[in-house]
Coordinates of C-alpha atoms and ligand atoms in Angstrom, one line a residue:
X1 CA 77.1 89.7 112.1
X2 CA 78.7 87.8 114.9
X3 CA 78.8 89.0 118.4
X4 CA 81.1 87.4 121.6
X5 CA 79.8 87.1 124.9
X6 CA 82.0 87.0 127.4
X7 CA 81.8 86.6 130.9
X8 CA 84.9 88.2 132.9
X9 CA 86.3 88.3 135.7
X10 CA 88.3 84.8 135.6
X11 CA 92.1 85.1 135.5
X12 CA 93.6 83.7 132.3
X13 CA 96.1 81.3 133.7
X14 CA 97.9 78.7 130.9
X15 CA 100.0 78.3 128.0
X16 CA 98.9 80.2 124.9
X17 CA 101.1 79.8 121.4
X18 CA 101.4 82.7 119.6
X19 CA 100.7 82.4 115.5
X20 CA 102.2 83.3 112.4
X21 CA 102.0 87.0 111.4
X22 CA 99.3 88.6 110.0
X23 CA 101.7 91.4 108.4
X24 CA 104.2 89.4 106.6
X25 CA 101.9 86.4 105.4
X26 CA 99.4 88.9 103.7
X27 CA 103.2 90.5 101.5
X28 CA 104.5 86.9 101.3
X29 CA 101.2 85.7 99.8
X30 CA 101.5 88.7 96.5
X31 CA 104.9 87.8 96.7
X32 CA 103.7 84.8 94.2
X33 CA 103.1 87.1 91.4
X34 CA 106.7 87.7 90.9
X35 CA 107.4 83.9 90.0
X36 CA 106.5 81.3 87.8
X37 CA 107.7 78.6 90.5
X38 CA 105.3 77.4 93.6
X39 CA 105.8 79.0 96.8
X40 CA 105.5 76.8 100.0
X41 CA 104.8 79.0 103.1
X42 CA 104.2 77.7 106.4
X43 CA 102.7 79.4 109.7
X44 CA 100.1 81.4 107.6
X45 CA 97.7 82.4 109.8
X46 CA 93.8 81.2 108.9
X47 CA 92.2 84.8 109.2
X48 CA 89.7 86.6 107.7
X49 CA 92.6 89.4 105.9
X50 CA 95.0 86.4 104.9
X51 CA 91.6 84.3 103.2
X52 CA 90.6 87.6 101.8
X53 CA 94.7 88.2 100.1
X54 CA 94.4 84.5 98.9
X55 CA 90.5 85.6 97.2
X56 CA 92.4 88.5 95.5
X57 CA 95.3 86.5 94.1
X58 CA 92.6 83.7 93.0
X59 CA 90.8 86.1 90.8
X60 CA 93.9 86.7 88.9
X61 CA 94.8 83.2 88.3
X62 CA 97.2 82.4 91.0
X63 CA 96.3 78.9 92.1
X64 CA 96.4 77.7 95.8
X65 CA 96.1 74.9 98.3
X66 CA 95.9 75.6 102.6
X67 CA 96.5 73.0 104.3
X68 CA 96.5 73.7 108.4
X69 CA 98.6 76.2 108.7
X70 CA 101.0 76.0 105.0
X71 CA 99.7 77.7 101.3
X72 CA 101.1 76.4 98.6
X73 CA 100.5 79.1 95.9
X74 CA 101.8 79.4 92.2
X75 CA 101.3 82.4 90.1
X76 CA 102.6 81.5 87.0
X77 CA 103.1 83.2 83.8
X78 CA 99.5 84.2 82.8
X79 CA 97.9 86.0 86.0
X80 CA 95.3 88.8 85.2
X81 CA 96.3 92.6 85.9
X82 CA 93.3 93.7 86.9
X83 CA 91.6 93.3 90.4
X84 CA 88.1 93.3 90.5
X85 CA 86.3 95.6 92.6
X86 CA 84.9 93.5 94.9
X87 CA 87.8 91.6 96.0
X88 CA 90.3 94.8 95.7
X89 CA 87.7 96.3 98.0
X90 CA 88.0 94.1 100.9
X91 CA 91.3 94.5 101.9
X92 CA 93.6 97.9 101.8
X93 CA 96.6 95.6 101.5
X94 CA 95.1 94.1 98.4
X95 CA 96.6 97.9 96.4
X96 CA 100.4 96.1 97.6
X97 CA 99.9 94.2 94.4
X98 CA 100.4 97.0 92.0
X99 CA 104.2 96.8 92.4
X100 CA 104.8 93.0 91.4
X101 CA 102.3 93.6 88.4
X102 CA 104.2 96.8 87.1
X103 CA 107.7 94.7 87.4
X104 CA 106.6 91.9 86.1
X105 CA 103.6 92.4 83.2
X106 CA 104.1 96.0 83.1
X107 CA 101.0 96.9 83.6
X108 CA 98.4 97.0 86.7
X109 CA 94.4 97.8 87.1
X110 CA 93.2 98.4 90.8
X111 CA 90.8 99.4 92.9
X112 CA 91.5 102.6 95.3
X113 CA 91.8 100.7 98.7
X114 CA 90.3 103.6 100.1
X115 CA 90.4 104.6 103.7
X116 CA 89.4 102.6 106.6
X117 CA 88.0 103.2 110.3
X118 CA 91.4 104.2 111.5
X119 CA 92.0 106.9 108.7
X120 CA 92.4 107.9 105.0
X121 CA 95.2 105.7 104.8
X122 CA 96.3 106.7 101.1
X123 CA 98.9 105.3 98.8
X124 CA 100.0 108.4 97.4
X125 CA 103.6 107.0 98.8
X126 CA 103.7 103.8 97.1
X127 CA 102.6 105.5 93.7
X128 CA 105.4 108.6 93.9
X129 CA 107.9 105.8 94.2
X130 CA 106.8 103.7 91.4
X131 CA 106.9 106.7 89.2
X132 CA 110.7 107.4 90.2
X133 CA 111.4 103.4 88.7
X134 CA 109.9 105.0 85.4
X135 CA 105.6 103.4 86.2
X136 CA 102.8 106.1 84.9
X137 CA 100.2 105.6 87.0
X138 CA 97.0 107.8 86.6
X139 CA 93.7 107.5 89.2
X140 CA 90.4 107.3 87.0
X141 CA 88.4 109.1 89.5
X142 CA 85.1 107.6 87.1
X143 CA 85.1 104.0 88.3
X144 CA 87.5 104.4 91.2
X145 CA 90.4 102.2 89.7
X146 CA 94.5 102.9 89.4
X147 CA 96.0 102.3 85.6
X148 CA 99.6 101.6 86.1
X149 CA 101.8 100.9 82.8
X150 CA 105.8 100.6 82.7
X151 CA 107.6 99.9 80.1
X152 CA 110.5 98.3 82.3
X153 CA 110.7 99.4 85.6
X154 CA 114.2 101.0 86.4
X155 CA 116.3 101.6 90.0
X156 CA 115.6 105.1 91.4
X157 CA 117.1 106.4 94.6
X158 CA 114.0 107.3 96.0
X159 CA 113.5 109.0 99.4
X160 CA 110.2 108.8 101.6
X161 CA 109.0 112.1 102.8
X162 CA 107.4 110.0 105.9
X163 CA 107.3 106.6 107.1
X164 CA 105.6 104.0 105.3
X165 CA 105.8 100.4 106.3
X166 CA 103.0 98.4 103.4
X167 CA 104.4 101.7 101.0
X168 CA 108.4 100.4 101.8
X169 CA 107.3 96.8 101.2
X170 CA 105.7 97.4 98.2
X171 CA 108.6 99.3 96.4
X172 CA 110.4 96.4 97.4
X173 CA 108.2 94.3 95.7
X174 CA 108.8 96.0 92.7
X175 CA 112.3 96.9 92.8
X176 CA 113.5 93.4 92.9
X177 CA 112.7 92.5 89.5
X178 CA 113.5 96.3 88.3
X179 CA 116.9 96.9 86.0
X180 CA 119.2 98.3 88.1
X181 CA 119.6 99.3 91.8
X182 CA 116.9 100.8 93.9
X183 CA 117.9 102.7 97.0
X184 CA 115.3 103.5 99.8
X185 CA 115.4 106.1 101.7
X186 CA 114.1 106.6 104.9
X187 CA 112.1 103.3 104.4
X188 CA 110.5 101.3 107.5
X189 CA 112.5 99.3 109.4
X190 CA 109.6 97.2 111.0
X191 CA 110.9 93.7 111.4
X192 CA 108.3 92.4 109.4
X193 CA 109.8 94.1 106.5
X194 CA 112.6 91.9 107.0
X195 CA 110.7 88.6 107.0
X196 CA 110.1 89.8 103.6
X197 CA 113.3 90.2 102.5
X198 CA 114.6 87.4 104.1
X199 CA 111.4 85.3 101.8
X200 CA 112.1 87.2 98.9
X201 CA 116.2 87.0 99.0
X202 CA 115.1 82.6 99.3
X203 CA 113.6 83.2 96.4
X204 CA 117.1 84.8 94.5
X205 CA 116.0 88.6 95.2
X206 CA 119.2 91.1 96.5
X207 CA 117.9 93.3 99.1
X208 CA 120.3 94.3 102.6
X209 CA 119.6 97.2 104.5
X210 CA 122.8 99.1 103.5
X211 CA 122.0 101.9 106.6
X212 CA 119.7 102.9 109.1
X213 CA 116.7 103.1 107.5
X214 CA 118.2 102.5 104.1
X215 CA 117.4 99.5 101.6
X216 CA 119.1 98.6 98.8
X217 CA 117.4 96.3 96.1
X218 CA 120.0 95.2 93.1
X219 CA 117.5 94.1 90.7
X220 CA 117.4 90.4 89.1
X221 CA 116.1 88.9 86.1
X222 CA 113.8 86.4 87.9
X223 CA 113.1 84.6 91.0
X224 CA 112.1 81.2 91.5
X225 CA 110.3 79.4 93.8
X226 CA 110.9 78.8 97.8
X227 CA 109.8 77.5 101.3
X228 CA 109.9 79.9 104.0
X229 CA 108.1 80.0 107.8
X230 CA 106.1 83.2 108.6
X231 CA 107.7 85.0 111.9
X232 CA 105.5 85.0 114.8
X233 CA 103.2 88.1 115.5
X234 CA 104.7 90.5 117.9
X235 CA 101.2 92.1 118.1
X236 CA 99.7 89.0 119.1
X237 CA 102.1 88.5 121.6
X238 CA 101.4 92.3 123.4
X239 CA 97.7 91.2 123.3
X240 CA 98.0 88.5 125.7
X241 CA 100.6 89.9 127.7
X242 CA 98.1 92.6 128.4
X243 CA 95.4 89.9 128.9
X244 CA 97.3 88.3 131.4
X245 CA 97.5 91.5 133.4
X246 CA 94.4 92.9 133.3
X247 CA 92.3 89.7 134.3
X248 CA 95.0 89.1 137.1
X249 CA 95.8 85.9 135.5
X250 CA 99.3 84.3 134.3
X251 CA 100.5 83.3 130.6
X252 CA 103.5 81.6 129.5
X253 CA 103.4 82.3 125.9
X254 CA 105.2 80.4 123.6
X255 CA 106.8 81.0 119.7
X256 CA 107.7 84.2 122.1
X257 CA 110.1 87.3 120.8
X258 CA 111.3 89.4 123.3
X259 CA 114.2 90.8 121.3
X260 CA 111.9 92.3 118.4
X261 CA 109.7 93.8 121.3
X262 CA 112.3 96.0 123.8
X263 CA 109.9 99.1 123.8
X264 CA 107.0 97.0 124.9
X265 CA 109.0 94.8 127.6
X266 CA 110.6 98.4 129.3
X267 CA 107.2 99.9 129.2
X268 CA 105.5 96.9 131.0
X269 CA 108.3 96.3 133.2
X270 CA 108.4 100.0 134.2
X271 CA 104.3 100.3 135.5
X272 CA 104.6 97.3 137.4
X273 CA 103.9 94.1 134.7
X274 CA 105.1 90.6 135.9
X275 CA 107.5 89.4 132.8
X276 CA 110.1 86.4 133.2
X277 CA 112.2 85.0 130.2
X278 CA 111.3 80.9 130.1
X279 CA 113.5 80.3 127.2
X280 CA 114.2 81.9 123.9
X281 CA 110.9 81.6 122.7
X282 CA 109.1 81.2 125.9
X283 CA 108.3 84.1 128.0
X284 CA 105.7 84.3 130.8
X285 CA 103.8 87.8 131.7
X286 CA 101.6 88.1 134.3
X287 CA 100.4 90.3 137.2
X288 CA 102.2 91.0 139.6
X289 CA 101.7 94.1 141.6
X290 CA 99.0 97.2 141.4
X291 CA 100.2 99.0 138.3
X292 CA 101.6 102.8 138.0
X293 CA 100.7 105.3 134.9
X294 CA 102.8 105.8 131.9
X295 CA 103.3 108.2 129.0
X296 CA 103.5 106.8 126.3
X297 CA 103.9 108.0 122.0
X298 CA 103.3 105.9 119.0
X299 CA 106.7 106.0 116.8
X300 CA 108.1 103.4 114.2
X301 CA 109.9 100.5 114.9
X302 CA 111.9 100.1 117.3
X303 CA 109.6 102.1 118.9
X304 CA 106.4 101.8 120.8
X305 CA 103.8 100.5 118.1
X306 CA 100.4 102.3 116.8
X307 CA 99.3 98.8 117.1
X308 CA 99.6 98.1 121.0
X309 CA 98.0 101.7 122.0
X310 CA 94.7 100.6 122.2
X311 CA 95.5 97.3 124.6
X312 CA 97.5 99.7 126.4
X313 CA 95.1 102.2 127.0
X314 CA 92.7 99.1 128.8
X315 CA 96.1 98.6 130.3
X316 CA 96.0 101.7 131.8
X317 CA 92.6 102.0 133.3
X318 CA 93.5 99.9 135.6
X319 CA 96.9 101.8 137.0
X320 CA 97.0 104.0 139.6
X321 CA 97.5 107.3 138.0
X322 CA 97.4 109.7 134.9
X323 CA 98.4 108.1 131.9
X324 CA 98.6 109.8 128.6
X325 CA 98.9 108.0 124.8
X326 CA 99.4 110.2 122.2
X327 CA 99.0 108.6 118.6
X328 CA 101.2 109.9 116.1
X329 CA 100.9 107.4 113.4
X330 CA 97.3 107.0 112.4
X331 CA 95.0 110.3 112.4
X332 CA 92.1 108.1 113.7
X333 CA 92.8 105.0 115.9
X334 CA 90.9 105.7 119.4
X335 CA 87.2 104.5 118.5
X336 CA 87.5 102.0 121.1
X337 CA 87.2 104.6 123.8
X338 CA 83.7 105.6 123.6
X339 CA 83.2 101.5 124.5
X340 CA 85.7 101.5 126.9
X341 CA 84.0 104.7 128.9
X342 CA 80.7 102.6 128.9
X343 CA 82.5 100.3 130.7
X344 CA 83.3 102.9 133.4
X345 CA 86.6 103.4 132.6
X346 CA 87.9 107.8 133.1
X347 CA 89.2 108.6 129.6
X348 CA 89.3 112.1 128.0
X349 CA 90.8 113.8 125.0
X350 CA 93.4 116.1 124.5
X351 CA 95.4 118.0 121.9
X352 CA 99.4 117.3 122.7
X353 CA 101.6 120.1 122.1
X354 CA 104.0 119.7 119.2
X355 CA 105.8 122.3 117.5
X356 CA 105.5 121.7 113.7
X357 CA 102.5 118.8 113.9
X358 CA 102.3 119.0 109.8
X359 CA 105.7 117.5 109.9
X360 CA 105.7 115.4 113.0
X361 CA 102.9 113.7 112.5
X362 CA 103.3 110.2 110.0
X363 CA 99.7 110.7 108.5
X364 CA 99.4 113.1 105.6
X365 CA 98.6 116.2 107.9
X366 CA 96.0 117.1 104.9
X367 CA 94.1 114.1 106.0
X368 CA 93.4 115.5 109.5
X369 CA 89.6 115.3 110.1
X370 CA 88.1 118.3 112.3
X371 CA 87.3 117.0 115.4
X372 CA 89.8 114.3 115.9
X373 CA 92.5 114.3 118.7
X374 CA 96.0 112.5 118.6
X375 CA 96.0 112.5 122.7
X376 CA 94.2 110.4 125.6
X377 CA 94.3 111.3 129.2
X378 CA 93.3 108.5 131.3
X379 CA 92.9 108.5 135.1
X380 CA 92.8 105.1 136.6
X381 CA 92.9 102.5 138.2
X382 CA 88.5 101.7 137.4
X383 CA 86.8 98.4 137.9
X384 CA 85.4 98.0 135.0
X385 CA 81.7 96.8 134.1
X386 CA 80.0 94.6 132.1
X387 CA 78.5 96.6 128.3
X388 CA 77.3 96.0 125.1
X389 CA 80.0 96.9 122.9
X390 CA 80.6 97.4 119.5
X391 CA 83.7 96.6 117.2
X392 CA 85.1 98.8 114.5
X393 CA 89.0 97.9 114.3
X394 CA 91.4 95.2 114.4
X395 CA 93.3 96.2 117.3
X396 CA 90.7 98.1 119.3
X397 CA 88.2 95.1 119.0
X398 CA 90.8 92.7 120.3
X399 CA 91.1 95.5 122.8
X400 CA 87.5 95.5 123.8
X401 CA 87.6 91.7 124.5
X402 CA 90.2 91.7 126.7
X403 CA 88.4 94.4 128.5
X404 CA 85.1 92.6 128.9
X405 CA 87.6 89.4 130.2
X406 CA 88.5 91.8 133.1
X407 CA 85.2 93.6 134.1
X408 CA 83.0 91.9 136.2
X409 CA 79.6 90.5 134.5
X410 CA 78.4 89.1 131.4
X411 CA 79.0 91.7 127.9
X412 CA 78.4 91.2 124.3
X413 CA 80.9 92.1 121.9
X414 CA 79.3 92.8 118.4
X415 CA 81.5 92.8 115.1
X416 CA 83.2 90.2 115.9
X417 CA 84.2 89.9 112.1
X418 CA 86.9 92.6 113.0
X419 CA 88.8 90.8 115.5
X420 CA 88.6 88.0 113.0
X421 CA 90.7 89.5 110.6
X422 CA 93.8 89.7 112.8
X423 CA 93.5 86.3 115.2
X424 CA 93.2 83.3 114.2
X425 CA 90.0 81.6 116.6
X426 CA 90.7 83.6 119.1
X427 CA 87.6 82.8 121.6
X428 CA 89.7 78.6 121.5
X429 CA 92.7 79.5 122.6
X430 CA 91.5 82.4 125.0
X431 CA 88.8 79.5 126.7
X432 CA 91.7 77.2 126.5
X433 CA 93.4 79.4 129.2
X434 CA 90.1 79.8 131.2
X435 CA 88.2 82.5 129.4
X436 CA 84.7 82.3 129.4
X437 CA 83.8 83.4 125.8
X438 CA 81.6 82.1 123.5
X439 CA 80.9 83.4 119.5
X440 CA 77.0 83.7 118.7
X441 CA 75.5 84.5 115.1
X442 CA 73.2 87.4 114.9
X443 CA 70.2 87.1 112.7
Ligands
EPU501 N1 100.3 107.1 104.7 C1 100.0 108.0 103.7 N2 100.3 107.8 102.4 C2 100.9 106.6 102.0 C3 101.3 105.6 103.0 C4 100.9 105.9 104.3 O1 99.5 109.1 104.0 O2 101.2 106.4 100.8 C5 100.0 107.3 106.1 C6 99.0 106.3 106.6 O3 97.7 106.8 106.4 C7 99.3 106.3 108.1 C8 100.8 106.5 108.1 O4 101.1 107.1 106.9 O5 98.7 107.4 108.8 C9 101.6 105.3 108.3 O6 101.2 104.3 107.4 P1 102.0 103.0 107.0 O7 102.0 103.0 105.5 O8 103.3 102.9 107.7 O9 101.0 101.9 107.6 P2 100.5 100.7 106.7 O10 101.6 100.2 105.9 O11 99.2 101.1 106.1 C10 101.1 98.8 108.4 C11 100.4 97.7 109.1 C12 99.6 98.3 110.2 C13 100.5 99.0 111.2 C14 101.3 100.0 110.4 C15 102.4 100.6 111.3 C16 100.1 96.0 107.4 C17 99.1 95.3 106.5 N3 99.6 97.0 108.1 O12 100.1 99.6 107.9 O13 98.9 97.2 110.8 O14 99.7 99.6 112.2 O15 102.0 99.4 109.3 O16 103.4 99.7 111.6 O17 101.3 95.7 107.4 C18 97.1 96.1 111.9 O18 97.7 95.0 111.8 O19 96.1 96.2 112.6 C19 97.6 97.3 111.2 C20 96.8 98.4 111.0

């Protein structure tokens, strides 16, 4: 185990860059199964859930080479269908590769991906879908794997009951090598799902989105190889805005998107974050005044993101104010308030009113857990303290280091293996703009 100590309290003041992201390299990587050819992707992220993809792929056969920040990676014609268990088990992502395997050998062996520490986070989704293009797919509950066979998989019109971003992407992944047209429904319209069309279409697939929310894959007979640059990560990008505010400090960050991140710029503008647009791809946040409260809700894209509550809620703590977050995404993504209250900060739960939540909410309502809320109240602005804190989730342990940057003191972050799977060495670039943050191994 790895832990960071951080002393806070310094502003961040510099230029960050902002990587490739984390949720399109992981789909362009499985992308390789569907070709023969090499693949040559550039700005691929070196972190711990793109290293773990790469080990899944290599225990099927697929070859590859990282160099910096490029993977070269060829699948080839005789990839294994099975994932073994301890690779599979890794990484939930690792079940996105059951629809190139059904299209493209017709048959697939995987571990249930299981849930993780911000839910149950089934498949159920991706599966109903690939049984519309014609897959049988039956879960062995005995040794915990998914058989998938298909003959050939056909088109279906096939309509999501609820959002599903990795679920959307997956069907894709399927459908473009399917007979016939495949029309989705009510899929996700995160712009990372279109870096992945816009890789797979270089690679001869025929996927538009025909309407709001609707894609529409005509199928091919193959698709050969291609070189393709990853997006940047917007969630990278909210992260250091945030961490420019709350230490007081001033970033310029560059590889920048402000047009694929409206709801986040209104929101930040509105309590009193310092923004101005450098360039295109430069844009520079920092603080600027004492901040007010917001209310804010989770939604899909082009909404406000499940992925930027958590450095919003540190966000918050230090406005002047009631703020409220209500989650509507994931059943489970607030563990990192229990840290941030040892930190001083005010923070209580609540249950928001909403009229059908069985409907509303994106999670399978069935999946619910006793004792879980979907609201936070928090009542700010708090200086907060140094702590010992402990990691549990991507987003909330990148949330907890920006919060131990602000508070006055020296803290130790343990788990830092978390934050590792979603930034690439992020204690070098945050010292590189004056943090002081340094990684120690644990016996
Ligand atoms: N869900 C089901 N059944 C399904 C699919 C989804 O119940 O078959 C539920 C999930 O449990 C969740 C909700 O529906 O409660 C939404 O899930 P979705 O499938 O949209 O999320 P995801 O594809 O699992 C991706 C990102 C997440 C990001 C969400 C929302 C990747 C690898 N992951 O997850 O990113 O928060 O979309 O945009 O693309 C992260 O990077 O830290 C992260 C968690």
């Amino acid at each position: 185990m790895q832990t960071f100590e951080i002393t806070g309290g310094t502003p961040l003041l510099g230029t960050i860059e902002v990587g490739g992201a984390k949720n399109v390299a992981l789909k362009l990587l499985v992308a390789s199964l569907l070709t023969d050819d090499e693949l040559i992707i550039h700005n691929v992220p070196k972190l711990r859930d793109v290293l773990f993809m790469l080990d899944v792929l290599k225990s099927l056969g697929v070859k590859e080479s990282f160099v910096g920040n490029t993977v070269r990676i060829q699948g080839g014609a005789n990839v294994a269908t099975t994932v073994p268990l301890e690779v599979g088990a890794r990484l939930r992502t690792s079940s996105m590769v059951l629809g190139p395997m059904l299209a493209r050998f017709g048959e697939a062996k995987l571990p249930n991906p299981g849930g993780c520490r911000i839910g149950a986070r089934p498949i159920d989704r991706h599966i109903e879908g690939l049984k519309k293009m014609g897959a049988t797919i039956s879960y062995h509950s005995d040794d915990g794997y998914f058989y998938g066979v298909a003959k050939k998989l056909t088109g279906a019109d096939i309509t999501f009951e609820k959002n599903t971003h990795t679920g959307t992407e997956t069907l894709i992944l399927a459908a473009v090598l399917a007979s016939g047209k495949t029309i989705l429904r009510n899929a996700a319209s995160e712009v990372e799902v279109d870096d992945l069309i816009g890789f797979l279409n270089s690679m001869g697939a025929r996927i538009q989105r025909t309407a709001e929310n609707e894609i529409t894959i005509d199928g091919v007979e193959s698709l050969h190889g291609s070189e393709y640059t990853v997006m940047p990560d917007r969630n990278e990008e909210v992260t250091f805005a945030i961490a420019a505010v709350v230490t007081k400090g001033d970033l310029t960050i560059k590889n920048s998107q402000r047009n694929n991140l409206e709801s986040f710029i209104q929101k930040f503008s509105q309590v009193g974050g310092g923004i101005e647009e450098i360039d295109d791809k430069t844009t520079r946040y920092y603080y600027k005044e004492p901040l007010k409260a917001s209310d804010i809700m989770t939604q899909r894209y082009p909404g406000f993101m499940t992925d930027w509550q958590a450095p919003w809620a540190l966000l918050m703590t230090q406005s002047e104010g009631v703020s409220t977050l209500h989650e509507t995404v994931f059943e489970s993504r607030f563990s990192y308030v229990s840290e941030l209250k040892k930190m001083g900060a005010v923070i209580e739960f609540y249950t928001p009113k909403v009229a059908d939540p069985e409907k509303f909410y994106n999670f399978n309502w069935d999946d619910k857990v006793e004792g879980y809320f979907q609201g936070i109240r928090i009542t700010g602005p708090t200086a907060l303290h140094n702590a010992v804190l402990s990691i549990d989730d991507l987003r909330a342990g990148a949330t907890l280091v920006l919060a131990a940057l602000s508070a006055n003191g020296q803290s130790y972050v343990h788990g830092v293996e978390q934050v590792d799977r979603g930034y690439e060495k992020i204690e070098k670039r945050l010292s590189r703009v004056g943090a002081h943050i340094k990684r120690i191994e644990e016996e």
